[in-house]
Short mmCIF file of C-alpha atoms in Angstrom, two decimals:
data_model
loop_
_atom_site.label_atom_id
_atom_site.label_comp_id
_atom_site.label_asym_id
_atom_site.label_seq_id
_atom_site.Cartn_x
_atom_site.Cartn_y
_atom_site.Cartn_z
CA GLU A 1 -14.46 15.07 25.50
CA VAL A 2 -13.51 15.54 21.90
CA GLN A 3 -15.63 18.05 20.26
CA LEU A 4 -15.94 19.82 17.00
CA VAL A 5 -18.52 22.85 16.44
CA GLU A 6 -18.82 24.78 12.90
CA SER A 7 -20.24 27.74 12.38
CA GLY A 8 -20.69 30.67 10.04
CA GLY A 9 -22.44 29.20 7.48
CA GLY A 10 -25.15 30.69 5.46
CA LEU A 11 -26.49 32.07 1.71
CA ILE A 12 -24.14 34.12 0.00
CA GLN A 13 -23.92 35.69 -3.44
CA PRO A 14 -21.65 34.82 -6.06
CA GLY A 15 -18.02 36.35 -5.78
CA GLY A 16 -18.78 37.06 -1.93
CA SER A 17 -16.85 35.90 0.96
CA LEU A 18 -17.30 33.81 4.21
CA ARG A 19 -15.52 32.72 7.23
CA LEU A 20 -15.90 29.28 8.59
CA SER A 21 -15.05 28.65 12.10
CA CYS A 22 -14.46 25.37 14.02
CA ALA A 23 -14.14 25.56 17.93
CA ALA A 24 -12.51 22.51 18.87
CA SER A 25 -12.51 21.32 22.47
CA GLY A 26 -10.99 18.23 24.17
CA PHE A 27 -7.76 18.55 22.15
CA SER A 28 -5.45 20.82 20.80
CA VAL A 29 -5.94 21.98 17.18
CA SER A 30 -2.19 23.26 17.07
CA ASN A 31 -0.76 19.56 17.81
CA ASN A 32 -2.92 17.89 15.22
CA TYR A 33 -3.44 18.25 11.68
CA MET A 34 -6.83 19.81 10.95
CA SER A 35 -8.86 19.23 7.72
CA TRP A 36 -12.07 20.74 6.28
CA VAL A 37 -14.17 18.09 4.03
CA ARG A 38 -17.27 19.26 1.87
CA GLN A 39 -20.52 17.75 0.79
CA ALA A 40 -22.69 19.25 -2.07
CA PRO A 41 -26.21 18.49 -2.03
CA GLY A 42 -26.89 14.76 -2.78
CA GLN A 43 -23.05 14.43 -3.68
CA GLY A 44 -20.07 12.45 -2.02
CA LEU A 45 -17.54 13.96 0.38
CA GLU A 46 -14.86 16.26 -0.96
CA TRP A 47 -11.82 16.85 0.74
CA VAL A 48 -10.63 20.46 0.95
CA SER A 49 -7.89 21.32 2.88
CA VAL A 50 -5.60 20.57 5.77
CA ILE A 51 -3.54 22.41 8.10
CA TYR A 52 -0.43 20.84 9.17
CA THR A 53 1.23 21.23 13.10
CA SER A 54 3.81 23.27 11.30
CA GLY A 55 1.42 25.48 9.62
CA ASP A 56 1.75 24.19 6.25
CA THR A 57 -1.34 24.16 4.35
CA TYR A 58 -2.83 22.35 1.28
CA TYR A 59 -6.13 22.45 -0.78
CA VAL A 60 -7.67 20.82 -3.66
CA ASP A 61 -7.27 22.41 -6.94
CA SER A 62 -10.78 23.61 -7.25
CA VAL A 63 -10.03 26.02 -4.40
CA LYS A 64 -6.52 27.00 -4.58
CA GLY A 65 -6.26 30.88 -4.33
CA ARG A 66 -9.71 31.41 -3.35
CA PHE A 67 -9.47 29.56 0.42
CA THR A 68 -7.69 29.89 3.07
CA VAL A 69 -7.05 27.64 6.14
CA SER A 70 -5.91 29.05 9.57
CA ARG A 71 -6.10 28.41 13.33
CA ASP A 72 -5.90 30.57 16.37
CA ASN A 73 -4.15 28.43 18.75
CA SER A 74 -5.38 30.85 21.69
CA GLN A 75 -9.04 30.20 20.89
CA ASN A 76 -8.46 26.53 19.84
CA THR A 77 -10.27 27.19 16.62
CA LEU A 78 -9.71 26.20 12.91
CA TYR A 79 -11.17 28.83 10.43
CA LEU A 80 -11.86 28.71 6.74
CA GLN A 81 -11.78 31.79 4.54
CA MET A 82 -13.44 31.38 1.56
CA ASN A 83 -13.33 34.16 -1.07
CA SER A 84 -14.81 34.70 -4.99
CA LEU A 85 -17.55 32.01 -4.10
CA ARG A 86 -19.10 30.15 -6.64
CA ALA A 87 -22.55 28.39 -7.04
CA GLU A 88 -20.05 25.07 -7.17
CA ASP A 89 -18.77 25.81 -3.38
CA THR A 90 -22.70 25.05 -2.18
CA ALA A 91 -22.17 22.35 0.16
CA VAL A 92 -22.33 21.38 3.85
CA TYR A 93 -18.78 21.95 5.14
CA TYR A 94 -17.24 19.53 7.83
CA CYS A 95 -13.92 20.27 9.98
CA ALA A 96 -12.33 17.27 10.96
CA ARG A 97 -9.20 16.04 12.94
CA ASP A 98 -6.65 14.35 10.85
CA GLN A 99 -5.14 12.32 13.42
CA HIS A 100 -1.77 10.47 13.40
CA ARG A 101 -1.50 6.89 14.74
CA TYR A 102 2.02 6.25 15.43
CA ALA A 103 1.46 2.37 15.49
CA SER A 104 0.58 2.42 11.83
CA GLY A 105 1.82 5.87 10.75
CA THR A 106 -1.00 6.82 9.25
CA TYR A 107 -3.51 9.76 9.11
CA GLN A 108 -7.41 9.33 9.49
CA LEU A 109 -10.40 11.49 10.06
CA ASP A 110 -11.40 10.51 13.71
CA TYR A 111 -13.31 13.22 15.03
CA TRP A 112 -16.03 15.50 12.57
CA GLY A 113 -18.11 18.49 13.36
CA GLN A 114 -21.72 18.29 12.38
CA GLY A 115 -21.12 20.76 9.69
CA THR A 116 -22.33 23.99 8.37
CA LEU A 117 -23.90 24.55 5.21
CA VAL A 118 -23.13 27.01 2.49
CA THR A 119 -25.40 28.24 -0.15
CA VAL A 120 -23.89 30.12 -2.86
CA SER A 121 -26.96 31.69 -4.64
CA SER A 122 -28.28 35.15 -6.23
CA ASP B 1 -3.78 13.72 -7.66
CA ILE B 2 -4.40 10.06 -6.56
CA GLN B 3 -8.00 9.06 -7.86
CA MET B 4 -10.14 6.22 -5.72
CA THR B 5 -12.68 4.56 -7.29
CA GLN B 6 -15.29 2.63 -5.57
CA SER B 7 -17.38 -0.42 -6.95
CA PRO B 8 -20.31 -0.93 -6.57
CA SER B 9 -21.70 2.62 -6.66
CA SER B 10 -24.65 1.14 -4.61
CA LEU B 11 -26.10 -1.97 -3.64
CA SER B 12 -29.25 -3.82 -2.11
CA ALA B 13 -28.78 -6.43 0.47
CA SER B 14 -30.83 -8.26 3.38
CA VAL B 15 -30.05 -8.28 6.98
CA GLY B 16 -27.42 -11.16 8.08
CA ASP B 17 -25.79 -10.71 4.46
CA ARG B 18 -22.20 -10.33 3.64
CA VAL B 19 -21.34 -7.31 1.69
CA THR B 20 -17.94 -6.67 0.19
CA ILE B 21 -17.11 -2.99 -1.15
CA THR B 22 -13.92 -2.44 -3.20
CA CYS B 23 -12.04 0.61 -3.51
CA ARG B 24 -8.65 1.12 -6.23
CA ALA B 25 -6.38 3.75 -5.93
CA SER B 26 -5.04 5.37 -9.42
CA GLN B 27 -1.35 4.29 -7.65
CA GLY B 28 -0.06 2.64 -5.00
CA ILE B 29 -0.66 4.09 -1.27
CA SER B 30 0.44 1.06 0.85
CA THR B 31 -1.98 0.65 3.46
CA TYR B 32 -2.68 4.21 3.83
CA LEU B 33 -6.65 3.75 3.52
CA ASN B 34 -9.47 4.92 5.66
CA TRP B 35 -13.31 3.66 5.57
CA TYR B 36 -16.08 5.97 6.69
CA GLN B 37 -19.76 5.39 7.54
CA GLN B 38 -22.02 7.88 6.77
CA LYS B 39 -25.75 8.08 7.82
CA PRO B 40 -28.27 10.54 5.94
CA GLY B 41 -27.77 14.43 7.52
CA LYS B 42 -25.16 12.96 9.79
CA ALA B 43 -21.31 13.46 9.79
CA PRO B 44 -19.22 10.67 8.46
CA ARG B 45 -17.79 8.14 11.03
CA LEU B 46 -14.45 6.55 11.02
CA LEU B 47 -14.56 2.83 10.74
CA ILE B 48 -11.18 1.46 9.49
CA PHE B 49 -7.55 3.21 9.37
CA ALA B 50 -4.73 1.81 7.71
CA SER B 51 -6.64 -0.38 5.54
CA SER B 52 -7.43 -3.12 8.27
CA SER B 53 -7.31 -1.80 11.94
CA LEU B 54 -10.71 -1.14 13.38
CA GLU B 55 -11.58 2.02 15.15
CA PHE B 56 -12.52 1.70 18.75
CA GLY B 57 -16.15 1.07 19.20
CA VAL B 58 -16.79 0.12 15.68
CA PRO B 59 -18.56 -3.56 15.79
CA SER B 60 -16.30 -6.64 14.83
CA ARG B 61 -18.57 -7.39 11.86
CA PHE B 62 -16.49 -4.66 9.98
CA SER B 63 -13.06 -5.75 8.44
CA GLY B 64 -11.10 -4.38 5.71
CA SER B 65 -8.12 -5.59 3.71
CA GLY B 66 -5.94 -4.76 1.14
CA SER B 67 -2.19 -2.85 0.48
CA GLY B 68 -1.12 -0.99 -2.66
CA THR B 69 -3.85 -0.26 -4.68
CA ASP B 70 -6.71 -2.61 -4.17
CA PHE B 71 -8.86 -2.58 -0.73
CA THR B 72 -12.18 -4.29 0.39
CA LEU B 73 -14.48 -3.29 3.19
CA THR B 74 -16.44 -6.36 4.47
CA ILE B 75 -19.41 -6.08 6.69
CA ASN B 76 -20.30 -9.76 8.12
CA SER B 77 -23.96 -10.09 8.86
CA LEU B 78 -25.38 -6.82 8.11
CA GLN B 79 -27.54 -5.17 10.39
CA PRO B 80 -30.33 -2.92 10.12
CA GLU B 81 -27.92 0.21 11.40
CA ASP B 82 -25.52 -0.64 8.93
CA PHE B 83 -27.64 1.01 5.85
CA ALA B 84 -25.55 3.88 4.66
CA THR B 85 -22.93 5.23 2.28
CA TYR B 86 -19.76 4.14 2.93
CA TYR B 87 -16.27 5.87 1.35
CA CYS B 88 -13.02 5.06 1.34
CA GLN B 89 -10.29 7.79 1.36
CA GLN B 90 -6.56 7.75 0.99
CA SER B 91 -4.06 9.53 2.98
CA TYR B 92 -1.01 8.76 1.33
CA GLY B 93 -0.70 12.05 0.05
CA VAL B 94 -2.34 15.39 -0.36
CA PRO B 95 -5.07 15.64 -1.88
CA ARG B 96 -6.60 13.40 0.62
CA THR B 97 -8.96 11.99 -2.12
CA PHE B 98 -12.15 10.19 -1.10
CA GLY B 99 -14.07 7.42 -3.45
CA GLN B 100 -17.45 8.69 -4.50
CA GLY B 101 -19.34 6.38 -1.99
CA THR B 102 -21.08 3.28 -2.10
CA ARG B 103 -24.85 3.09 -0.99
CA VAL B 104 -25.82 -0.06 0.97
CA GLU B 105 -29.66 -0.22 0.77
CA ILE B 106 -32.25 -2.87 2.22
CA LYS B 107 -33.47 -5.32 -0.22
#
């Protein structure tokens, strides 16, 4: 069974750092694109970052230079290192498998974790 | 970046109604368009991928169509469990942008 479990969220002061983890089971994170998506309180979904199977990484402009996505293949875990946190980074952060379907050639977020809440406040 | 615009932002409907939600991309994205359903306090759920392909386990009353810049999600015979917020998302390029969401409420 495919499962994603996030952890690492919490209350952090502006300017601080936090590392989120996403433990995967039932599949290999190294063989899949993996994304982070966030949702501010009462707001819509915002795509944050993706790591490709090649190790290439991409970010939404608002987090470039502050957030870093990585993975530990031995632990089958995805990470999001968040530095220089701002109040506007307050959100529930979801990790999701960004699966490639060969028949259609497309990518879609087919499995999601339960989310972890990050609150940036003094 | 590709901008995704959904309409309407919210709608009220009754059980049994047919509901249509549209999503427009700021540039052509072929059929690289996904639809998700989200209920309060829950993670999103993939409903439709590649514009019109139904995800495994999703009821057949959900359907999607479109190509290029204009896409549609249709729910035939709305059921009580379908009251939720729906999001489109493009996977044509990065960032993989979402629409702002459409909240489907009970009339």
